[in-house]
């Protein structure tokens, strides 16, 4: 547990551990696995870290996780999210939720023109 | 309806209309309102159009809307999403979904250190 | 099972049984309990049967249940839902989904002025 | 912002603005777009305003939005929802949620007899 | 109402009634129907009562119902859930949520080899 | 990729790889991480493997993931799930979904008597 906490603080350049890690620390396998996965996934890659945080917030809003909204909004601000970006993020999330439901209620069939995403099998 | 269709094709530089618009075209008020909202929201701003598409896909995956996943994955590819970006997008969505549930199941309280996002009232 | 099927057909003035009932008929306790509950809940009361079907469709769209959307849209049409009503139903569902997410993303606190609904304990 | 607030108060015949509007007022484009959409959608039409509020509450319960449940339950009461109607509304929402899941878990196929809803493309 | 309360307390070998029952007691039909259904479903059968509580908690976490998480976690503890079992339960819930989303985002087609579950019609 | 595929087939005593793994194999980091996590989480522990599969199915039904329902129902059958167990599983999932919504719609406050689950911080 200590080693994971130290790595979290070193990686994030911070000196405190937020409640999420404390809660799951009761299960050391989950603590270690979750931290290693997040560290691997959220680091820089083809997408920059701020974009990843925006996506994380969007999923957390869609899934109604208030804790993750709070923690990842904070991370996004730390990585450069401005007030303008925040507003646009929320507008996109709301718009997507609305059209998701119009599509579902109107029973819209997927157009043949849309190709499968990378890796898709159907 | 014609005017909205023309604007969709002109804005998107395409010569076809996908099924979503055809389905809601039965309700001209919804067609017009939805197109104007999407046009306003998805255009360039503090967030670039590709980032907005990634967020749109993320919300659609979280909300299980297969049609919107197909259509906005296509839009994202058109705006520059590479295979690497797609993979990282999916990894972030999956990771967020997992921690959203760990937070919920473990009943994790929001840390005092997380400030309210812009505009929050609680 | 026979008795439940007969009651379904008599109550609905129809001579066929839709797949939902056939699927759960494998569990006679669930078949009986579900039919009796639906019969009790969907009958006329303070809300008329058509309004109840509209609510049923709305919940099924929100929950992404394509089967229930199909079956309860059919029931709603049978009970008088017009094309205009259908359009307005979908528009309300979409709008609610959008504001649900704006509220969540912006962390909006419940106003003191809103009293608890009937029966609420918090 | 002022103009939108005034229109909200005039339309609703009230002299206060609830937190939702204050929160999104930080984004004037979203404030204006959301209010105009809600005003257009929730007004009288083929469905009466009370029925629309019941549907709004149902979607908000399905989507777990406590704020919208509080605000639209209040609106519904103002537009005539009685305690009996409230009870029946909740019973329908609960029943729909249960059968939505039975259908999903049992993998029930949509019956050929159910025709596509108005506007459906599949 | 009295009879239902008495049966709840007798069945659960407890002398208090939790808020859920008090809230829905305003609707005696829903109170009676819900209690009878829960009593029938949660009793011993092919699955033991503890396993049923674990499943109930899992669904409540997936559906974000904090009240049901609290009440059914309490019931699970009463029926023998240990700290180790709780940890594994949460890990499975989180893992399932993650792969559910990977499947959705990657558009994975169901393998022909997977047979329909009991009762499935498609 | 080869090494992960071999381990999947060896662990599961099978000679084929289902579509899920093929789809995410395009992202070798996700393939490796996901398999290692699933292998760690789904193995025997305080909960037996069949109980874990039942929980996995329950979450997948709650989250509407048809692929995961198909694959984990198949796994559950392989690990001993009988038709009776399947029926009871579905009944519990449906019941939980219904009471989750009654709680939400009636705004039920968490009873003081319910203690925090293991690890909870609020």
XYZ file of C-alpha atoms in Angstrom:
732
model
C 0.000 0.000 0.000
C 2.798 2.379 0.992
C 4.581 1.853 -2.336
C 1.425 2.573 -4.316
C 0.684 5.706 -2.277
C 4.233 6.932 -2.818
C 3.998 6.338 -6.539
C 0.657 8.145 -6.746
C 2.084 11.191 -4.961
C 5.308 11.173 -6.967
C 3.524 10.750 -10.300
C 0.991 13.456 -9.520
C 3.495 15.761 -7.824
C 1.250 16.119 -4.807
C 1.572 15.313 -1.088
C -1.860 13.947 -0.339
C -3.911 10.919 -1.249
C -7.550 11.428 -2.164
C -10.347 9.352 -0.662
C -10.733 7.025 -3.634
C -7.351 5.422 -3.028
C -7.931 5.245 0.714
C -11.234 3.470 0.168
C -9.896 0.802 -2.148
C -6.651 0.463 -0.156
C -8.559 -2.045 1.952
C -8.107 -4.367 -1.018
C -4.422 -4.219 -1.873
C -4.799 -6.202 -5.114
C -7.437 -3.763 -6.367
C -5.392 -0.770 -5.218
C -2.296 -1.938 -7.091
C -4.152 -3.064 -10.221
C -6.234 0.112 -10.438
C -3.297 2.448 -9.956
C -1.147 0.644 -12.498
C -3.964 0.661 -15.025
C -4.738 4.354 -14.526
C -1.064 5.260 -14.705
C -0.696 3.336 -17.966
C -3.881 4.667 -19.522
C -3.848 8.314 -18.470
C -0.251 9.113 -19.363
C 0.710 10.896 -22.568
C 0.196 8.976 -25.820
C -1.638 9.635 -29.065
C -4.051 11.675 -26.941
C -2.671 14.304 -24.602
C -3.359 14.048 -20.850
C -5.858 16.942 -20.819
C -7.974 15.372 -23.569
C -7.987 12.137 -21.574
C -9.228 13.982 -18.494
C -12.028 15.606 -20.506
C -13.089 12.160 -21.718
C -12.906 10.829 -18.145
C -15.147 13.637 -16.921
C -17.593 13.035 -19.795
C -17.918 9.338 -18.972
C -18.297 10.122 -15.269
C -21.102 12.593 -15.986
C -22.807 10.067 -18.258
C -22.458 7.441 -15.506
C -23.559 9.826 -12.711
C -20.429 9.437 -10.586
C -20.242 12.654 -8.575
C -16.954 11.713 -6.943
C -15.219 11.086 -10.266
C -16.706 14.268 -11.711
C -15.176 16.211 -8.821
C -11.793 14.511 -8.902
C -11.323 14.469 -12.669
C -12.649 18.005 -13.122
C -9.942 18.998 -10.635
C -7.345 17.022 -12.610
C -8.515 18.616 -15.851
C -8.173 22.114 -14.386
C -4.677 21.235 -13.202
C -3.803 20.103 -16.730
C -5.115 23.278 -18.325
C -8.894 23.104 -18.708
C -10.211 26.663 -18.862
C -13.706 27.848 -18.007
C -14.486 28.053 -21.722
C -13.373 24.482 -22.268
C -15.458 23.350 -19.303
C -18.580 24.967 -20.753
C -18.061 23.372 -24.149
C -17.388 20.006 -22.545
C -20.726 20.159 -20.706
C -22.574 21.306 -23.811
C -21.237 18.353 -25.820
C -22.116 15.881 -23.047
C -25.674 17.226 -22.862
C -26.116 17.266 -26.624
C -24.841 13.701 -26.972
C -27.223 12.532 -24.251
C -30.135 14.131 -26.089
C -29.364 12.678 -29.512
C -28.573 9.282 -27.949
C -32.179 9.222 -26.767
C -33.709 10.567 -30.004
C -31.915 7.774 -31.859
C -33.188 5.187 -29.398
C -36.763 6.423 -29.305
C -37.011 6.776 -33.096
C -35.346 3.363 -33.675
C -32.777 4.674 -36.147
C -30.902 2.056 -38.172
C -27.142 2.374 -38.610
C -26.307 3.664 -42.110
C -24.388 1.279 -44.341
C -21.940 4.110 -45.026
C -20.582 4.071 -41.498
C -17.659 1.690 -41.449
C -16.796 -0.356 -38.418
C -14.460 1.342 -35.978
C -10.954 -0.057 -35.708
C -11.133 -3.539 -34.292
C -14.896 -3.963 -34.602
C -16.136 -7.458 -35.404
C -19.696 -6.772 -36.516
C -36.788 20.315 -43.939
C -35.084 21.002 -47.266
C -33.264 24.014 -45.827
C -31.975 22.022 -42.868
C -30.828 19.158 -45.105
C -29.015 21.610 -47.363
C -27.293 23.237 -44.428
C -26.247 19.846 -43.012
C -24.706 18.832 -46.348
C -23.030 22.212 -46.891
C -21.630 22.367 -43.354
C -20.352 18.798 -43.479
C -19.171 19.013 -47.085
C -21.033 15.835 -47.973
C -23.828 14.943 -50.375
C -25.876 12.566 -48.298
C -28.024 12.713 -45.207
C -27.622 9.994 -42.599
C -30.567 8.139 -41.111
C -30.679 10.123 -37.889
C -31.802 13.269 -39.661
C -34.264 11.354 -41.835
C -35.842 9.806 -38.760
C -36.353 13.046 -36.869
C -37.334 14.933 -40.053
C -40.859 13.705 -39.314
C -40.833 16.364 -36.590
C -39.660 19.550 -38.268
C -39.343 21.481 -34.998
C -37.062 18.807 -33.550
C -35.085 18.569 -36.795
C -34.420 22.311 -36.883
C -33.720 22.653 -33.143
C -31.402 19.646 -33.064
C -29.406 20.667 -36.097
C -28.981 24.253 -34.905
C -27.880 23.047 -31.463
C -25.385 20.544 -32.864
C -24.022 23.095 -35.321
C -23.530 25.608 -32.513
C -22.023 23.117 -30.065
C -19.777 21.037 -32.311
C -18.081 23.881 -34.166
C -14.609 25.127 -33.258
C -14.265 26.932 -29.935
C -12.086 26.514 -26.869
C -12.096 22.802 -27.726
C -11.211 21.734 -31.244
C -13.763 19.765 -33.317
C -11.878 16.454 -33.019
C -11.777 16.644 -29.224
C -15.523 17.298 -29.257
C -16.095 14.202 -31.390
C -14.032 12.084 -28.994
C -16.172 13.330 -26.113
C -19.322 12.628 -28.145
C -18.188 9.056 -28.788
C -17.306 8.594 -25.110
C -20.763 9.699 -23.957
C -22.420 7.516 -26.612
C -20.454 4.470 -25.450
C -21.348 5.215 -21.828
C -25.005 5.564 -22.855
C -24.959 2.458 -25.107
C -26.070 4.238 -28.273
C -24.718 2.079 -31.095
C -25.945 4.428 -33.796
C -24.193 7.442 -32.286
C -21.040 5.396 -31.708
C -21.015 4.527 -35.417
C -21.803 8.009 -36.678
C -19.503 9.938 -34.355
C -16.645 7.455 -34.696
C -16.953 8.118 -38.442
C -16.936 11.876 -37.820
C -13.926 11.560 -35.541
C -12.004 9.611 -38.179
C -12.886 12.294 -40.731
C -11.522 14.932 -38.364
C -8.263 13.105 -37.781
C -8.743 10.359 -35.187
C -6.042 7.747 -35.756
C -6.132 4.102 -34.748
C -3.876 4.922 -31.795
C -6.196 7.669 -30.621
C -9.175 5.323 -30.955
C -7.471 2.720 -28.746
C -6.632 5.254 -26.082
C -10.136 6.671 -26.193
C -11.621 3.213 -25.542
C -9.141 2.510 -22.765
C -10.059 5.745 -20.963
C -13.797 5.051 -21.337
C -13.378 1.555 -19.893
C -11.167 2.734 -17.045
C -13.559 5.517 -16.113
C -16.471 3.071 -16.083
C -14.548 0.798 -13.732
C -13.529 3.474 -11.230
C -17.018 5.012 -11.395
C -18.314 1.717 -10.040
C -15.546 1.222 -7.446
C -16.363 4.686 -6.082
C -20.061 3.866 -5.967
C -19.688 0.445 -4.392
C -17.184 1.641 -1.790
C -19.278 4.760 -0.990
C -16.377 7.181 -1.338
C -16.947 10.688 0.007
C -15.870 13.693 -2.066
C -12.645 15.178 -0.687
C -12.897 18.718 0.692
C -9.900 19.616 -1.480
C -11.834 19.255 -4.706
C -13.322 22.631 -5.516
C -16.602 22.994 -7.278
C -16.376 23.061 -11.048
C -17.134 26.361 -12.747
C -20.745 27.253 -12.204
C -21.452 24.596 -9.555
C -23.885 25.573 -6.821
C -23.260 22.901 -4.219
C -48.990 -20.822 -17.535
C -52.156 -21.482 -19.535
C -54.254 -19.442 -17.106
C -51.899 -16.481 -17.295
C -51.801 -16.603 -21.099
C -55.599 -16.710 -21.232
C -55.861 -13.747 -18.903
C -53.324 -11.764 -20.928
C -55.266 -12.382 -24.151
C -58.641 -11.671 -22.551
C -57.449 -8.490 -20.844
C -55.761 -7.201 -23.982
C -58.510 -8.380 -26.346
C -55.959 -10.107 -28.570
C -55.353 -13.694 -29.667
C -51.605 -13.881 -29.526
C -48.917 -13.804 -26.874
C -45.825 -11.686 -27.494
C -42.307 -13.007 -26.983
C -41.779 -11.385 -23.609
C -44.330 -13.631 -21.945
C -43.056 -16.710 -23.767
C -39.526 -16.001 -22.585
C -40.376 -15.600 -18.921
C -42.935 -18.443 -19.049
C -39.988 -20.727 -18.323
C -40.260 -19.360 -14.777
C -43.899 -19.705 -13.810
C -43.511 -17.705 -10.589
C -42.029 -14.769 -12.504
C -44.663 -15.074 -15.238
C -47.531 -14.945 -12.760
C -46.008 -12.228 -10.576
C -45.085 -10.015 -13.526
C -48.438 -10.296 -15.222
C -50.378 -9.606 -12.028
C -48.191 -6.593 -11.290
C -48.514 -5.168 -14.794
C -52.256 -5.753 -14.807
C -52.615 -3.953 -11.491
C -50.305 -1.060 -12.406
C -51.283 -0.377 -16.022
C -55.047 -0.379 -15.582
C -57.063 2.827 -15.326
C -56.572 4.884 -12.167
C -55.655 8.486 -11.435
C -53.650 8.318 -14.657
C -55.330 7.060 -17.797
C -53.917 3.971 -19.595
C -52.477 5.976 -22.500
C -50.514 8.267 -20.179
C -49.150 5.178 -18.444
C -47.992 3.758 -21.776
C -46.241 7.021 -22.650
C -44.410 6.874 -19.315
C -43.533 3.224 -19.946
C -42.065 4.097 -23.350
C -40.122 7.017 -21.843
C -38.536 4.809 -19.176
C -37.750 2.127 -21.766
C -36.021 4.675 -24.002
C -34.059 6.025 -21.036
C -33.086 2.446 -20.134
C -32.288 1.453 -23.743
C -34.704 -1.474 -23.903
C -35.501 -1.845 -27.611
C -37.989 -4.639 -27.037
C -40.008 -2.627 -24.532
C -39.860 0.438 -26.764
C -41.370 -1.643 -29.585
C -44.023 -3.344 -27.484
C -45.128 -0.308 -25.493
C -45.055 2.013 -28.495
C -47.443 -0.493 -30.089
C -49.619 -0.475 -26.951
C -49.599 3.312 -26.900
C -50.722 3.485 -30.516
C -53.505 1.024 -29.723
C -54.611 3.260 -26.867
C -54.665 6.379 -28.983
C -51.140 7.789 -29.336
C -51.037 9.879 -32.513
C -47.978 10.751 -34.583
C -47.985 14.222 -33.025
C -48.024 12.776 -29.513
C -45.188 10.427 -30.436
C -43.036 13.321 -31.629
C -43.646 15.344 -28.505
C -42.939 12.305 -26.329
C -39.541 11.842 -27.985
C -38.724 15.536 -27.729
C -39.442 15.548 -23.982
C -37.360 12.390 -23.433
C -34.414 13.905 -25.308
C -34.684 17.250 -23.535
C -34.852 15.612 -20.120
C -31.776 13.524 -20.921
C -29.883 16.669 -21.878
C -30.770 18.700 -18.797
C -30.192 15.650 -16.568
C -26.583 15.729 -17.761
C -26.157 19.517 -17.554
C -27.313 19.328 -13.932
C -24.886 16.508 -13.214
C -21.917 18.073 -14.940
C -22.475 21.496 -13.383
C -23.077 19.988 -9.908
C -26.325 21.869 -9.313
C -27.632 21.877 -5.751
C -31.334 21.238 -5.109
C -33.137 24.495 -4.295
C -34.619 24.755 -0.816
C -37.888 25.815 -2.424
C -38.500 22.396 -3.918
C -40.481 20.409 -1.395
C -40.097 16.698 -1.058
C -42.367 14.676 -3.290
C -45.157 12.750 -1.599
C -43.682 10.080 0.597
C -40.084 11.335 0.448
C -38.005 10.868 3.595
C -35.084 13.170 2.916
C -28.782 36.508 -19.400
C -31.183 39.094 -18.014
C -33.555 38.635 -20.956
C -33.614 34.860 -20.508
C -34.206 35.157 -16.748
C -37.068 37.587 -17.365
C -38.633 35.262 -19.903
C -38.321 32.280 -17.551
C -40.060 34.204 -14.751
C -42.752 35.600 -17.039
C -43.459 32.248 -18.674
C -43.596 30.416 -15.365
C -45.420 33.198 -13.525
C -42.871 33.142 -10.720
C -40.414 35.658 -9.283
C -37.375 33.471 -8.675
C -34.866 31.594 -10.744
C -33.934 28.083 -9.651
C -30.341 26.915 -9.371
C -30.272 25.070 -12.686
C -30.503 28.297 -14.664
C -27.998 30.053 -12.400
C -25.506 27.254 -12.927
C -25.681 27.216 -16.694
C -25.913 31.030 -16.895
C -22.113 30.961 -16.854
C -22.456 29.798 -20.458
C -24.828 32.248 -22.103
C -25.136 30.219 -25.325
C -26.191 27.140 -23.358
C -28.542 29.178 -21.184
C -30.322 30.676 -24.184
C -30.410 27.446 -26.208
C -31.647 25.349 -23.284
C -34.370 27.746 -22.273
C -35.646 28.166 -25.814
C -35.691 24.416 -26.325
C -37.504 23.744 -23.059
C -40.008 26.504 -23.730
C -40.725 25.074 -27.184
C -40.928 21.449 -26.024
C -42.800 21.755 -22.733
C -45.590 24.041 -23.911
C -49.053 22.750 -24.792
C -49.325 20.620 -27.928
C -50.689 17.176 -28.695
C -49.690 16.290 -25.143
C -50.811 18.532 -22.307
C -48.190 20.210 -20.074
C -48.901 17.946 -17.073
C -48.357 14.782 -19.114
C -45.070 16.232 -20.325
C -43.966 16.886 -16.754
C -44.819 13.293 -15.777
C -42.669 12.060 -18.665
C -39.879 14.427 -17.621
C -39.972 13.081 -14.074
C -39.987 9.493 -15.357
C -36.884 10.061 -17.500
C -35.144 11.860 -14.627
C -35.838 8.959 -12.270
C -34.587 6.485 -14.880
C -31.458 8.625 -15.321
C -30.946 9.175 -11.560
C -31.029 12.960 -11.685
C -32.141 13.997 -8.194
C -32.212 17.692 -9.057
C -34.502 17.176 -12.040
C -36.711 14.838 -10.033
C -37.127 17.589 -7.427
C -37.695 20.415 -9.886
C -40.011 18.572 -12.265
C -41.989 16.915 -9.478
C -42.576 20.465 -8.211
C -43.629 21.570 -11.711
C -45.932 18.580 -12.029
C -47.621 19.380 -8.708
C -48.075 22.975 -9.854
C -49.716 21.697 -13.034
C -52.102 19.409 -11.187
C -50.346 16.170 -10.255
C -52.179 14.678 -7.275
C -50.782 12.259 -4.712
C -52.619 9.428 -6.469
C -51.077 10.353 -9.793
C -47.638 10.524 -8.203
C -48.025 7.000 -6.794
C -49.109 5.578 -10.118
C -46.281 7.370 -11.899
C -43.724 5.765 -9.579
C -45.324 2.344 -9.910
C -45.130 2.515 -13.714
C -41.496 3.676 -13.616
C -40.558 0.807 -11.310
C -42.467 -1.780 -13.329
C -40.904 -0.620 -16.597
C -37.434 -0.816 -15.062
C -38.120 -4.387 -13.957
C -39.436 -5.652 -17.286
C -36.675 -3.765 -19.153
C -34.218 -5.964 -17.267
C -36.188 -9.224 -17.657
C -36.229 -8.617 -21.404
C -32.495 -7.939 -21.437
C -31.530 -10.866 -19.257
C -33.758 -13.327 -21.137
C -32.621 -12.007 -24.554
C -36.132 -11.532 -25.907
C -36.429 -10.964 -29.639
C -38.732 -8.240 -30.947
C -41.952 -9.746 -32.325
C -42.548 -9.289 -36.054
C -46.021 -7.984 -35.179
C -44.689 -4.822 -33.617
C -44.482 -2.218 -36.339
C -41.840 0.451 -36.372
C -42.764 3.591 -34.488
C -43.379 6.715 -36.564
C -40.159 7.741 -38.210
C -38.220 4.571 -37.438
C -35.726 3.453 -40.069
C -35.047 -0.129 -39.037
C -49.973 -1.458 5.970
C -49.759 -2.836 9.524
C -49.938 -6.424 8.265
C -47.135 -5.853 5.760
C -44.953 -4.142 8.385
C -45.509 -7.039 10.780
C -44.614 -9.577 8.129
C -41.464 -7.647 7.192
C -40.314 -7.578 10.820
C -41.216 -11.215 11.451
C -39.550 -12.442 8.253
C -36.413 -10.416 8.878
C -36.348 -11.065 12.628
C -35.990 -7.365 13.339
C -38.063 -4.790 15.214
C -37.747 -1.810 12.917
C -38.871 -0.812 9.480
C -36.364 0.910 7.197
C -37.184 4.077 5.271
C -37.849 2.358 1.970
C -40.996 0.698 3.273
C -42.134 3.866 5.040
C -41.774 5.839 1.818
C -43.769 3.471 -0.347
C -46.310 2.816 2.417
C -48.108 5.896 1.106
C -49.178 3.599 -1.729
C -50.587 0.496 -0.074
C -50.879 -1.456 -3.348
C -47.206 -0.846 -4.121
C -46.196 -1.646 -0.539
C -48.003 -4.984 -0.583
C -46.938 -5.949 -4.107
C -43.308 -5.015 -3.543
C -43.013 -6.843 -0.245
C -44.658 -9.992 -1.572
C -42.404 -9.964 -4.632
C -39.230 -9.424 -2.598
C -40.237 -12.101 -0.103
C -40.855 -14.574 -2.921
C -37.695 -13.718 -4.837
C -35.142 -13.302 -2.057
C -35.969 -16.451 -0.106
C -33.894 -19.633 -0.394
C -34.087 -21.485 -3.709
C -31.560 -22.710 -6.230
C -29.469 -19.723 -5.150
C -28.824 -19.181 -1.469
C -29.983 -15.925 0.185
C -26.438 -14.518 0.510
C -25.737 -14.974 -3.209
C -28.999 -13.197 -3.951
C -27.962 -10.268 -1.762
C -24.605 -10.035 -3.555
C -26.443 -9.892 -6.880
C -28.808 -7.256 -5.468
C -25.864 -5.114 -4.368
C -24.182 -5.546 -7.762
C -27.273 -4.369 -9.643
C -27.720 -1.456 -7.237
C -24.115 -0.347 -7.773
C -24.547 -0.640 -11.540
C -27.757 1.400 -11.273
C -26.254 3.972 -8.864
C -28.825 3.476 -6.115
C -27.014 4.538 -2.934
C -29.928 3.627 -0.700
C -30.150 0.083 -2.036
C -26.375 -0.285 -1.831
C -26.546 0.646 1.852
C -29.530 -1.528 2.696
C -28.516 -4.606 0.738
C -24.878 -4.391 1.813
C -26.253 -4.456 5.364
C -28.429 -7.466 4.514
C -25.484 -9.219 2.892
C -23.339 -8.688 5.993
C -26.156 -10.077 8.125
C -26.286 -13.163 5.902
C -22.547 -13.762 6.088
C -20.723 -11.497 3.651
C -17.170 -11.057 4.916
C -14.787 -8.207 4.163
C -12.990 -10.454 1.673
C -16.226 -11.251 -0.117
C -17.120 -7.570 -0.235
C -13.795 -6.720 -1.881
C -14.173 -9.418 -4.496
C -17.757 -8.359 -5.158
C -16.625 -4.789 -5.871
C -13.746 -5.949 -8.047
C -16.085 -8.050 -10.200
C -18.589 -5.182 -10.527
C -15.832 -2.798 -11.618
C -14.305 -5.274 -14.038
C -17.667 -6.049 -15.623
C -18.378 -2.334 -16.061
C -15.034 -1.903 -17.818
C -15.413 -4.809 -20.233
C -19.058 -3.864 -20.875
C -17.741 -0.577 -22.232
C -14.821 -2.067 -24.189
C -17.296 -4.362 -25.916
C -19.597 -1.456 -26.711
C -16.889 0.882 -27.929
C -15.203 -1.770 -30.080
C -18.568 -2.990 -31.486
C -17.921 -6.649 -30.731
C -20.251 -9.144 -32.388
C -21.681 -12.024 -30.358
C -19.872 -15.274 -31.175
C -21.965 -17.987 -32.812
C -20.662 -20.397 -30.178
C -22.559 -18.707 -27.363
C -25.922 -20.399 -27.103
C -28.993 -18.526 -26.052
C -29.615 -18.473 -22.330
C -32.560 -20.475 -21.035
C -35.756 -18.961 -22.341
C -34.114 -16.652 -24.904
C -36.041 -16.104 -28.110
C -33.400 -14.591 -30.360
C -0.746 -11.173 -28.314
C 0.112 -14.830 -28.901
C 1.155 -15.282 -25.266
C -2.103 -13.774 -23.986
C -4.198 -15.916 -26.351
C -2.345 -19.035 -25.205
C -2.885 -18.175 -21.568
C -6.596 -17.510 -22.156
C -7.033 -20.907 -23.841
C -4.956 -22.738 -21.224
C -6.720 -21.077 -18.290
C -10.161 -21.702 -19.741
C -9.330 -25.175 -21.057
C -10.677 -24.276 -24.484
C -9.203 -24.092 -27.982
C -10.833 -20.970 -29.316
C -10.704 -17.270 -28.619
C -13.977 -15.362 -28.481
C -14.529 -12.105 -30.343
C -13.979 -9.848 -27.359
C -10.299 -10.705 -27.187
C -9.887 -10.472 -30.942
C -11.410 -7.002 -30.952
C -9.204 -5.581 -28.221
C -6.130 -7.430 -29.518
C -5.638 -4.416 -31.794
C -4.430 -2.687 -28.626
C -1.895 -5.005 -27.079
C -1.601 -2.997 -23.854
C -5.356 -3.208 -23.304
C -5.412 -6.899 -24.227
C -2.699 -7.754 -21.708
C -4.035 -5.522 -18.935
C -7.623 -6.708 -19.346
C -6.753 -10.381 -19.399
C -4.475 -10.127 -16.377
C -7.141 -8.217 -14.460
C -9.894 -10.676 -15.345
C -7.693 -13.640 -14.522
C -6.865 -12.138 -11.126
C -10.431 -11.100 -10.318
C -12.442 -14.065 -11.588
C -10.351 -16.834 -10.053
C -11.358 -18.602 -6.862
C -11.206 -16.543 -3.662
C -13.656 -15.720 -0.892
C -16.328 -15.993 -3.573
C -16.431 -19.070 -5.764
C -16.065 -18.705 -9.566
C -19.734 -19.437 -10.279
C -20.929 -16.713 -7.899
C -18.561 -14.308 -9.632
C -20.037 -15.204 -13.008
C -23.562 -14.622 -11.709
C -22.487 -11.176 -10.492
C -20.836 -10.497 -13.856
C -24.038 -11.397 -15.692
C -26.091 -9.240 -13.324
C -23.900 -6.178 -13.932
C -23.941 -6.819 -17.687
C -27.743 -6.990 -17.713
C -27.943 -3.793 -15.652
C -25.523 -2.141 -18.094
C -27.270 -3.533 -21.202
C -24.219 -5.289 -22.630
C -25.657 -8.070 -24.786
C -22.254 -9.467 -25.676
C -21.207 -9.802 -22.032
C -24.575 -11.297 -21.134
C -24.036 -13.963 -23.808
C -20.425 -14.698 -22.930
C -20.783 -14.700 -19.156
C -24.063 -16.636 -19.215
C -22.109 -19.249 -21.188
C -19.318 -19.155 -18.603
C -21.813 -19.450 -15.773
C -23.413 -22.518 -17.382
C -19.958 -24.055 -17.787
C -19.311 -23.460 -14.086
C -22.577 -25.045 -13.005
C -25.430 -22.564 -13.366
C -28.657 -24.537 -13.713
C -31.883 -23.385 -15.327
C -33.333 -22.803 -11.858
C -30.394 -20.643 -10.859
C -30.716 -18.673 -14.097
C -34.378 -17.934 -13.391
C -33.673 -16.771 -9.865
C -30.772 -14.637 -11.066
C -33.047 -12.834 -13.538
C -35.776 -12.385 -10.958
C -33.335 -10.759 -8.515
C -31.932 -8.462 -11.226
C -35.442 -7.341 -12.205
C -36.550 -6.841 -8.611
C -33.450 -4.803 -7.782
C -34.015 -2.605 -10.834
C -37.578 -1.956 -9.717
C -36.777 -1.042 -6.115
C -33.767 1.025 -7.259
C -36.252 3.207 -9.134
C -38.881 3.313 -6.360
C -36.158 4.535 -3.984
C -35.048 7.180 -6.465
C -38.522 8.396 -7.351
C -39.671 8.530 -3.714
C -36.416 10.234 -2.607
C -35.757 7.803 0.237
C -33.112 8.858 2.758
C -30.527 6.315 3.917
C -31.370 5.032 7.407
C -28.868 5.879 10.143
C -28.884 2.192 11.084
C -27.128 1.152 7.917
C -23.432 1.245 8.600
C -20.927 2.097 5.926
C -19.705 -0.836 3.904
C -16.109 -1.905 4.429
C -13.817 0.838 3.241
C -16.512 3.509 2.838
C -15.449 7.062 3.642
C -18.798 8.824 3.930
